[in-house]
């Protein structure tokens, strides 16, 4: 029995974390567009050369190319797939639906990671990371015991990601609302939508996803 799911939600909703959990627990394969493009680039295949050409010209890779890469991945088979970051638009959702039909695969659920915008802004802008060991902290919810010093390794190399600021996050959120949020209605109408509380603790979110996939 295979499971194919889409993780949908704004940037910072925790899609990557849940995708890794599903990979570990269910042996699913995460299909992240960015990773696929990087892998294709270095693969030396015909498709890889096309991807490299487009990216080197500084252009966006077309939906057709991304669908081509997904088609190659699906052909490898396995326990199922997690689509993370794709589809991002209604046109991509239609294209993915057609591809799944063509390959005889079903989409089991679209997990919508629901988050409150204000809470999301607090979550993202309060985040900082140890540059030495990678431990992640938060101003409000997980400060270091001693200011400016990593609890895990003692390093003072604590920093924030350049795009973890309020303006950058609001730009990314607006992009999500304009282009991607229509997918919520699209998949609801198809009976595939499973909303979960993206701001709950990681294990609780995992439990809600497991409940949405109940019996699958
Ligand atoms: Zn550290």
Coordinates of N, CA and C and ligand atoms in Angstrom, one line a residue:
X1 N 0.9 -1.2 0.0 CA 0.0 0.0 0.0 C 0.9 1.2 0.0
X2 N 0.7 2.0 -1.0 CA 1.5 3.3 -1.1 C 0.7 4.5 -0.7
X3 N 1.3 5.5 -0.2 CA 0.6 6.8 0.1 C 1.3 7.9 -0.6
X4 N 0.5 8.7 -1.2 CA 1.0 10.0 -1.8 C 0.3 11.2 -1.3
X5 N 1.1 12.1 -0.7 CA 0.5 13.2 -0.1 C 1.1 14.5 -0.5
X6 N 0.4 15.6 -0.4 CA 0.9 17.0 -0.6 C 0.9 17.7 0.7
X7 N 2.0 18.3 1.1 CA 2.1 19.2 2.3 C 1.9 20.6 1.8
X8 N 0.8 21.3 2.3 CA 0.5 22.6 1.9 C 0.5 23.5 3.1
X9 N 1.1 24.7 2.9 CA 1.1 25.7 4.0 C 2.1 26.8 3.7
X10 N 1.9 27.9 4.4 CA 2.8 29.0 4.2 C 4.2 28.7 4.6
X11 N 5.2 29.6 4.2 CA 6.6 29.4 4.6 C 6.7 29.4 6.1
X12 N 7.4 28.5 6.7 CA 7.6 28.6 8.1 C 6.6 27.8 8.9
X13 N 5.6 27.1 8.2 CA 4.6 26.3 8.8 C 5.1 25.0 9.3
X14 N 6.3 24.6 9.0 CA 6.8 23.4 9.5 C 6.7 22.2 8.5
X15 N 6.5 22.5 7.3 CA 6.3 21.4 6.3 C 7.6 20.5 6.2
X16 N 8.8 21.1 6.2 CA 10.0 20.3 6.1 C 10.2 19.3 7.2
X17 N 9.9 19.8 8.5 CA 10.0 19.0 9.6 C 9.1 17.8 9.5
X18 N 7.8 18.0 9.2 CA 6.9 16.9 9.1 C 7.2 15.9 7.9
X19 N 7.8 16.5 6.8 CA 8.2 15.7 5.7 C 9.3 14.7 6.1
X20 N 10.2 15.2 6.9 CA 11.3 14.3 7.4 C 10.8 13.2 8.3
X21 N 9.8 13.6 9.1 CA 9.2 12.6 10.0 C 8.5 11.5 9.2
X22 N 7.8 11.9 8.2 CA 7.0 11.0 7.4 C 8.0 10.1 6.6
X23 N 9.1 10.6 6.2 CA 10.2 9.8 5.5 C 10.7 8.8 6.5
X24 N 11.0 9.2 7.7 CA 11.5 8.2 8.7 C 10.5 7.2 9.1
X25 N 9.3 7.6 9.4 CA 8.3 6.7 9.9 C 7.6 5.8 8.9
X26 N 7.4 6.3 7.7 CA 6.6 5.6 6.7 C 7.5 5.2 5.5
X27 N 8.7 5.7 5.4 CA 9.5 5.3 4.3 C 9.1 6.0 3.0
X28 N 8.4 7.2 3.2 CA 8.0 7.9 2.0 C 9.2 8.7 1.4
X29 N 9.1 9.1 0.2 CA 10.2 9.9 -0.5 C 9.7 11.3 -0.6
X30 N 10.5 12.2 -0.1 CA 10.1 13.6 -0.2 C 10.5 14.2 -1.5
X31 N 9.6 14.8 -2.3 CA 10.0 15.4 -3.5 C 9.9 16.9 -3.3
X32 N 11.1 17.5 -3.1 CA 11.2 18.9 -2.9 C 11.7 19.5 -4.2
X33 N 11.0 20.5 -4.8 CA 11.4 21.0 -6.1 C 12.9 21.5 -6.1
X34 N 13.2 22.2 -5.1 CA 14.6 22.7 -5.0 C 15.6 21.6 -5.1
X35 N 15.4 20.5 -4.3 CA 16.3 19.4 -4.2 C 16.4 18.7 -5.6
X36 N 15.2 18.5 -6.2 CA 15.2 17.8 -7.5 C 15.9 18.6 -8.6
X37 N 15.8 19.9 -8.6 CA 16.5 20.7 -9.6 C 18.0 20.7 -9.4
X38 N 18.4 20.7 -8.1 CA 19.9 20.6 -7.8 C 20.4 19.3 -8.3
X39 N 19.6 18.2 -8.0 CA 20.1 16.9 -8.3 C 20.1 16.7 -9.8
X40 N 19.1 17.2 -10.5 CA 19.1 17.1 -12.0 C 20.3 17.8 -12.6
X41 N 20.6 19.0 -12.1 CA 21.7 19.8 -12.6 C 23.0 19.0 -12.6
X42 N 23.2 18.3 -11.5 CA 24.5 17.6 -11.4 C 24.4 16.1 -12.0
X43 N 23.3 15.8 -12.6 CA 23.1 14.4 -13.0 C 23.7 14.1 -14.4
X44 N 23.8 15.2 -15.2 CA 24.4 15.0 -16.5 C 23.4 14.4 -17.6
X45 N 22.2 14.2 -17.2 CA 21.2 13.7 -18.1 C 20.7 14.8 -19.1
X46 N 20.0 14.4 -20.1 CA 19.4 15.4 -21.0 C 18.6 16.4 -20.3
X47 N 17.7 15.9 -19.3 CA 16.9 16.8 -18.5 C 17.7 17.7 -17.7
X48 N 18.8 17.2 -17.1 CA 19.7 17.9 -16.3 C 20.3 19.1 -17.1
X49 N 20.7 18.8 -18.3 CA 21.3 19.9 -19.2 C 20.3 21.0 -19.4
X50 N 19.0 20.6 -19.6 CA 18.0 21.6 -19.9 C 17.8 22.5 -18.6
X51 N 17.8 21.8 -17.4 CA 17.6 22.6 -16.2 C 18.8 23.5 -16.0
X52 N 20.0 23.1 -16.2 CA 21.2 23.9 -16.0 C 21.1 25.1 -17.0
X53 N 20.7 24.9 -18.2 CA 20.7 26.0 -19.2 C 19.7 27.1 -18.7
X54 N 18.5 26.7 -18.3 CA 17.5 27.6 -17.8 C 18.0 28.4 -16.6
X55 N 18.5 27.6 -15.6 CA 19.0 28.3 -14.4 C 20.1 29.2 -14.6
X56 N 21.1 28.8 -15.5 CA 22.2 29.6 -15.8 C 21.8 30.9 -16.5
X57 N 20.7 30.9 -17.2 CA 20.2 32.2 -17.8 C 19.4 33.0 -16.7
X58 N 19.3 32.5 -15.5 CA 18.7 33.2 -14.5 C 17.2 33.2 -14.6
X59 N 16.6 32.2 -15.4 CA 15.2 32.1 -15.6 C 14.6 31.1 -14.7
X60 N 13.3 31.2 -14.5 CA 12.6 30.2 -13.7 C 12.4 28.9 -14.5
X61 N 12.5 27.8 -13.9 CA 12.3 26.5 -14.5 C 10.8 26.3 -14.8
X62 N 10.5 25.9 -16.0 CA 9.0 25.8 -16.3 C 8.4 24.7 -15.6
X63 N 7.0 24.8 -15.5 CA 6.3 23.7 -14.9 C 6.5 22.4 -15.7
X64 N 6.7 22.5 -17.0 CA 6.9 21.3 -17.8 C 8.1 20.5 -17.4
X65 N 9.2 21.3 -17.1 CA 10.5 20.7 -16.7 C 10.3 20.0 -15.3
X66 N 9.7 20.7 -14.4 CA 9.5 20.2 -13.0 C 8.6 18.9 -13.1
X67 N 7.6 19.0 -13.9 CA 6.7 17.8 -14.0 C 7.5 16.6 -14.6
X68 N 8.4 16.9 -15.6 CA 9.3 15.9 -16.2 C 10.2 15.3 -15.1
X69 N 10.7 16.1 -14.2 CA 11.6 15.6 -13.1 C 10.7 14.7 -12.2
X70 N 9.5 15.2 -11.8 CA 8.7 14.4 -10.9 C 8.3 13.0 -11.6
X71 N 8.1 13.1 -12.9 CA 7.7 11.8 -13.6 C 8.9 10.8 -13.5
X72 N 10.1 11.3 -13.6 CA 11.3 10.4 -13.4 C 11.3 9.8 -12.0
X73 N 11.1 10.6 -11.0 CA 11.1 10.2 -9.6 C 10.0 9.2 -9.3
X74 N 8.8 9.4 -9.8 CA 7.7 8.5 -9.6 C 8.0 7.2 -10.2
X75 N 8.7 7.1 -11.3 CA 9.0 5.9 -12.0 C 9.9 5.0 -11.1
X76 N 10.6 5.6 -10.1 CA 11.4 4.8 -9.3 C 10.6 4.0 -8.3
X77 N 9.3 4.3 -8.1 CA 8.5 3.6 -7.2 C 8.8 3.7 -5.7
X78 N 8.3 2.8 -4.9 CA 8.6 2.9 -3.4 C 7.3 2.9 -2.6
X79 N 7.5 3.4 -1.4 CA 6.3 3.4 -0.5 C 5.3 4.5 -0.7
X80 N 5.8 5.5 -1.5 CA 4.9 6.7 -1.7 C 5.7 8.0 -1.7
X81 N 5.0 9.1 -1.9 CA 5.7 10.3 -2.1 C 5.1 11.5 -1.3
X82 N 6.0 12.4 -0.9 CA 5.5 13.6 -0.2 C 5.9 14.8 -1.1
X83 N 4.9 15.5 -1.6 CA 5.1 16.7 -2.4 C 5.2 17.9 -1.5
X84 N 6.4 18.5 -1.5 CA 6.6 19.6 -0.6 C 7.1 20.8 -1.5
X85 N 6.3 21.9 -1.5 CA 6.7 23.0 -2.4 C 6.2 22.9 -3.8
X86 N 5.5 21.9 -4.1 CA 4.9 21.7 -5.4 C 3.6 20.8 -5.2
X87 N 2.5 21.1 -5.8 CA 2.2 22.3 -6.6 C 2.1 23.6 -5.8
X88 N 2.5 24.7 -6.5 CA 2.4 26.0 -5.9 C 1.3 26.9 -6.6
X89 N 0.8 26.4 -7.7 CA -0.3 27.2 -8.4 C -1.3 26.2 -8.9
X90 N -2.5 26.7 -9.3 CA -3.6 25.8 -9.8 C -3.1 25.1 -11.0
X91 N -2.4 25.8 -11.9 CA -1.9 25.2 -13.2 C -1.1 24.0 -12.8
X92 N -0.2 24.1 -11.8 CA 0.7 23.0 -11.4 C -0.1 21.9 -10.8
X93 N -1.2 22.2 -10.1 CA -2.0 21.2 -9.4 C -2.7 20.4 -10.5
X94 N -3.2 21.0 -11.6 CA -3.8 20.3 -12.7 C -2.8 19.4 -13.4
X95 N -1.6 19.9 -13.6 CA -0.5 19.1 -14.2 C -0.1 17.9 -13.4
X96 N 0.0 18.1 -12.1 CA 0.3 17.0 -11.2 C -0.8 15.9 -11.2
X97 N -2.1 16.4 -11.2 CA -3.2 15.5 -11.2 C -3.2 14.6 -12.5
X98 N -2.8 15.3 -13.6 CA -2.8 14.6 -14.9 C -1.7 13.5 -14.9
X99 N -0.5 13.9 -14.3 CA 0.6 13.0 -14.2 C 0.3 11.8 -13.4
X100 N -0.4 12.0 -12.2 CA -0.7 10.9 -11.4 C -1.7 10.0 -12.1
X101 N -2.7 10.6 -12.8 CA -3.7 9.7 -13.5 C -2.9 8.9 -14.5
X102 N -2.0 9.5 -15.3 CA -1.2 8.9 -16.3 C -0.4 7.7 -15.8
X103 N 0.1 7.8 -14.5 CA 0.9 6.8 -14.0 C 0.1 5.8 -13.1
X104 N -1.2 6.0 -13.1 CA -2.1 5.1 -12.3 C -1.9 5.3 -10.8
X105 N -1.4 6.5 -10.3 CA -1.2 6.7 -8.9 C -2.3 7.6 -8.4
X106 N -2.6 7.4 -7.1 CA -3.6 8.3 -6.4 C -3.0 9.2 -5.5
X107 N -3.7 10.4 -5.3 CA -3.3 11.3 -4.3 C -4.2 11.0 -3.1
X108 N -3.6 10.7 -2.0 CA -4.4 10.2 -0.8 C -4.9 11.4 0.0
X109 N -4.0 12.4 0.2 CA -4.4 13.5 1.1 C -3.6 14.7 0.8
X110 N -4.2 15.9 1.0 CA -3.5 17.1 1.0 C -3.5 17.7 2.4
X111 N -2.3 17.6 3.1 CA -2.3 18.1 4.5 C -2.1 19.6 4.5
X112 N -3.1 20.3 5.0 CA -2.9 21.8 5.0 C -2.4 22.1 6.4
X113 N -1.2 22.7 6.5 CA -0.7 23.1 7.8 C -1.2 24.5 8.1
X114 N -2.2 24.6 8.9 CA -2.8 25.9 9.2 C -2.0 26.6 10.3
X115 N -1.8 27.9 10.0 CA -1.1 28.7 11.0 C -1.7 30.1 11.0
X116 N -1.7 30.7 12.2 CA -2.2 32.1 12.4 C -1.0 33.0 12.0
X117 N -1.3 33.9 11.1 CA -0.2 34.8 10.6 C 0.6 35.5 11.6
X118 N 0.0 36.1 12.6 CA 0.7 36.8 13.7 C 1.6 35.8 14.4
X119 N 1.1 34.6 14.7 CA 1.9 33.7 15.4 C 3.1 33.2 14.6
X120 N 2.8 33.1 13.3 CA 3.9 32.6 12.4 C 5.0 33.7 12.3
X121 N 4.6 35.0 12.3 CA 5.6 36.0 12.3 C 6.5 35.9 13.6
X122 N 5.8 35.7 14.7 CA 6.5 35.6 16.0 C 7.5 34.4 16.0
X123 N 6.9 33.3 15.4 CA 7.7 32.1 15.4 C 9.0 32.3 14.5
X124 N 8.8 32.9 13.4 CA 10.0 33.0 12.4 C 11.0 34.1 12.8
X125 N 10.4 35.2 13.2 CA 11.3 36.3 13.5 C 12.1 36.2 14.8
X126 N 11.6 35.3 15.7 CA 12.3 35.1 17.0 C 13.4 34.0 16.9
X127 N 13.5 33.4 15.7 CA 14.4 32.2 15.6 C 15.8 32.6 15.4
X128 N 16.7 31.9 16.1 CA 18.2 32.1 15.8 C 18.9 30.7 16.0
X129 N 20.0 30.6 15.3 CA 20.6 29.3 15.2 C 22.1 29.4 15.6
X130 N 22.6 28.3 16.2 CA 24.1 28.3 16.5 C 24.8 27.9 15.2
X131 N 25.7 28.8 14.8 CA 26.5 28.6 13.6 C 27.5 27.5 13.7
X132 N 27.8 27.1 15.0 CA 28.7 26.0 15.1 C 28.1 24.6 15.1
X133 N 27.0 24.4 15.9 CA 26.4 23.1 16.0 C 25.0 23.0 15.3
X134 N 24.4 24.1 14.9 CA 23.1 24.0 14.2 C 21.9 24.0 15.1
X135 N 22.1 24.1 16.5 CA 21.0 24.1 17.4 C 20.1 25.3 17.2
X136 N 18.8 25.1 17.2 CA 17.9 26.2 16.9 C 17.2 26.8 18.2
X137 N 17.2 28.1 18.3 CA 16.7 28.7 19.5 C 15.6 29.7 19.1
X138 N 14.9 30.2 20.2 CA 13.8 31.2 19.9 C 13.8 32.2 21.1
X139 N 13.7 33.5 20.7 CA 13.7 34.6 21.7 C 12.7 34.3 22.9
X140 N 11.5 33.9 22.5 CA 10.4 33.7 23.5 C 10.3 32.3 24.0
X141 N 10.3 31.3 23.1 CA 10.0 30.0 23.5 C 11.2 29.1 23.9
X142 N 12.3 29.4 23.4 CA 13.5 28.6 23.7 C 14.8 29.5 23.7
X143 N 14.9 30.4 24.7 CA 16.1 31.2 24.7 C 17.3 30.3 25.3
X144 N 18.5 30.8 25.0 CA 19.6 30.1 25.6 C 19.7 30.4 27.1
X145 N 20.2 29.5 27.9 CA 20.3 29.6 29.3 C 21.1 30.9 29.7
X146 N 22.2 31.1 29.0 CA 23.1 32.2 29.2 C 23.0 33.0 27.9
X147 N 22.7 34.3 28.0 CA 22.5 35.1 26.7 C 23.7 35.1 25.8
X148 N 23.5 34.8 24.6 CA 24.6 34.8 23.6 C 25.5 33.6 23.6
X149 N 25.2 32.6 24.4 CA 26.0 31.4 24.4 C 25.1 30.2 24.1
X150 N 25.6 29.3 23.2 CA 24.8 28.1 22.8 C 24.8 27.1 24.0
X151 N 23.6 26.6 24.4 CA 23.5 25.6 25.5 C 24.2 24.3 25.1
X152 N 24.1 24.0 23.8 CA 24.6 22.7 23.4 C 26.1 22.6 23.3
X153 N 26.7 23.6 22.7 CA 28.2 23.5 22.5 C 29.0 24.6 23.0
X154 N 28.4 25.7 23.6 CA 29.1 26.7 24.2 C 29.6 27.8 23.3
X155 N 29.3 27.7 22.0 CA 29.7 28.7 21.0 C 29.0 30.0 21.2
X156 N 29.6 31.1 20.8 CA 28.9 32.4 20.8 C 28.5 32.8 19.4
X157 N 28.7 31.9 18.5 CA 28.4 32.2 17.1 C 26.9 32.0 16.8
X158 N 26.0 32.8 17.4 CA 24.6 32.7 17.3 C 24.1 33.7 16.2
X159 N 23.3 33.3 15.3 CA 22.9 34.2 14.3 C 21.5 34.0 13.7
X160 N 21.0 34.9 13.0 CA 19.6 34.8 12.4 C 19.8 34.7 10.9
X161 N 18.9 33.9 10.3 CA 18.9 33.8 8.8 C 18.5 35.1 8.2
X162 N 19.1 35.6 7.1 CA 18.8 36.9 6.5 C 17.4 37.0 6.2
X163 N 16.7 35.9 5.8 CA 15.3 36.1 5.3 C 14.3 35.8 6.5
X164 N 14.8 35.6 7.7 CA 13.9 35.5 8.9 C 13.6 36.8 9.5
X165 N 13.3 37.8 8.7 CA 12.9 39.1 9.2 C 11.5 39.3 8.8
X166 N 10.8 40.3 9.5 CA 9.4 40.5 9.2 C 9.0 40.8 7.8
X167 N 9.8 41.8 7.2 CA 9.5 42.2 5.8 C 9.6 41.1 4.8
X168 N 10.7 40.3 5.0 CA 10.9 39.2 4.0 C 9.8 38.1 4.2
X169 N 9.4 37.9 5.4 CA 8.4 36.9 5.7 C 7.1 37.3 5.1
X170 N 6.7 38.6 5.3 CA 5.5 39.1 4.8 C 5.4 39.0 3.2
X171 N 6.5 39.3 2.6 CA 6.6 39.1 1.1 C 6.3 37.7 0.7
X172 N 6.9 36.8 1.5 CA 6.7 35.3 1.1 C 5.3 34.9 1.4
X173 N 4.7 35.5 2.5 CA 3.3 35.1 2.9 C 2.4 35.6 1.8
X174 N 2.6 36.8 1.3 CA 1.7 37.4 0.3 C 1.8 36.6 -1.0
X175 N 3.0 36.1 -1.4 CA 3.2 35.3 -2.5 C 2.3 34.0 -2.3
X176 N 2.4 33.4 -1.1 CA 1.6 32.2 -0.8 C 0.1 32.5 -1.0
X177 N -0.3 33.6 -0.4 CA -1.8 33.8 -0.4 C -2.3 34.1 -1.9
X178 N -1.4 34.8 -2.7 CA -1.8 35.1 -4.0 C -1.9 33.8 -4.9
X179 N -0.8 33.0 -4.9 CA -0.7 32.0 -5.8 C -1.0 30.6 -5.3
X180 N -0.7 30.3 -4.0 CA -0.9 28.9 -3.6 C -2.1 28.7 -2.8
X181 N -2.6 29.7 -2.0 CA -3.8 29.4 -1.2 C -5.0 29.0 -1.9
X182 N -5.2 29.4 -3.2 CA -6.4 28.8 -3.9 C -6.4 27.3 -4.0
X183 N -5.2 26.7 -3.8 CA -5.2 25.2 -3.8 C -6.0 24.6 -2.6
X184 N -6.2 25.4 -1.6 CA -6.9 24.9 -0.4 C -8.4 24.6 -0.9
X185 N -9.0 25.5 -1.6 CA -10.3 25.3 -2.1 C -10.4 24.2 -3.2
X186 N -9.4 24.2 -4.0 CA -9.2 23.2 -5.1 C -9.3 21.8 -4.6
X187 N -8.4 21.6 -3.5 CA -8.4 20.2 -3.0 C -9.5 19.9 -2.1
X188 N -10.1 20.9 -1.4 CA -11.3 20.7 -0.6 C -12.4 20.2 -1.5
X189 N -12.5 20.8 -2.7 CA -13.6 20.4 -3.6 C -13.4 19.0 -4.1
X190 N -12.1 18.5 -4.2 CA -11.8 17.2 -4.6 C -11.9 16.2 -3.4
X191 N -12.2 16.7 -2.2 CA -12.4 15.8 -1.1 C -11.0 15.3 -0.5
X192 N -10.0 16.0 -0.8 CA -8.6 15.5 -0.4 C -8.1 16.3 0.8
X193 N -8.7 17.4 1.1 CA -8.1 18.3 2.1 C -8.2 17.8 3.5
X194 N -7.0 17.8 4.2 CA -7.0 17.5 5.6 C -6.2 18.6 6.4
X195 N -7.0 19.5 7.1 CA -6.3 20.5 7.8 C -5.8 20.0 9.1
X196 N -4.5 20.5 9.5 CA -3.9 20.2 10.8 C -3.4 21.5 11.4
X197 N -3.3 21.5 12.7 CA -2.8 22.7 13.4 C -1.3 22.8 13.3
X198 N -0.8 23.7 12.4 CA 0.6 23.8 12.1 C 1.4 24.4 13.3
X199 N 0.7 25.0 14.2 CA 1.4 25.7 15.3 C 1.4 24.8 16.6
X200 N 0.8 23.6 16.5 CA 0.9 22.7 17.7 C 2.3 22.2 17.8
X201 N 2.6 21.5 18.9 CA 4.0 20.9 19.0 C 4.2 19.9 17.9
X202 N 5.5 19.7 17.6 CA 5.8 18.9 16.4 C 5.2 17.5 16.5
X203 N 5.2 16.8 17.7 CA 4.6 15.5 17.8 C 3.1 15.5 17.6
X204 N 2.5 16.6 18.1 CA 1.0 16.7 18.0 C 0.6 16.9 16.5
X205 N 1.4 17.7 15.8 CA 1.1 17.9 14.4 C 1.3 16.5 13.7
X206 N 2.3 15.8 14.1 CA 2.5 14.4 13.5 C 1.3 13.5 13.8
X207 N 0.8 13.6 15.0 CA -0.4 12.8 15.4 C -1.6 13.2 14.5
X208 N -1.8 14.5 14.3 CA -2.9 14.9 13.5 C -2.8 14.4 12.1
X209 N -1.5 14.4 11.5 CA -1.3 14.0 10.2 C -1.6 12.5 10.1
X210 N -1.1 11.7 11.1 CA -1.4 10.3 11.2 C -2.9 10.0 11.2
X211 N -3.6 10.8 12.0 CA -5.1 10.6 12.0 C -5.7 10.9 10.7
X212 N -5.2 11.9 10.0 CA -5.7 12.2 8.6 C -5.5 11.1 7.6
X213 N -4.4 10.4 7.9 CA -4.0 9.2 7.0 C -4.5 7.9 7.5
X214 N -5.4 8.0 8.5 CA -5.9 6.8 9.2 C -6.3 5.7 8.2
X215 N -5.7 4.5 8.4 CA -6.1 3.4 7.6 C -5.3 3.4 6.3
X216 N -4.4 4.3 6.1 CA -3.7 4.3 4.8 C -2.2 4.0 5.0
Ligands
LIG1 ZN1 26.0 25.2 19.4

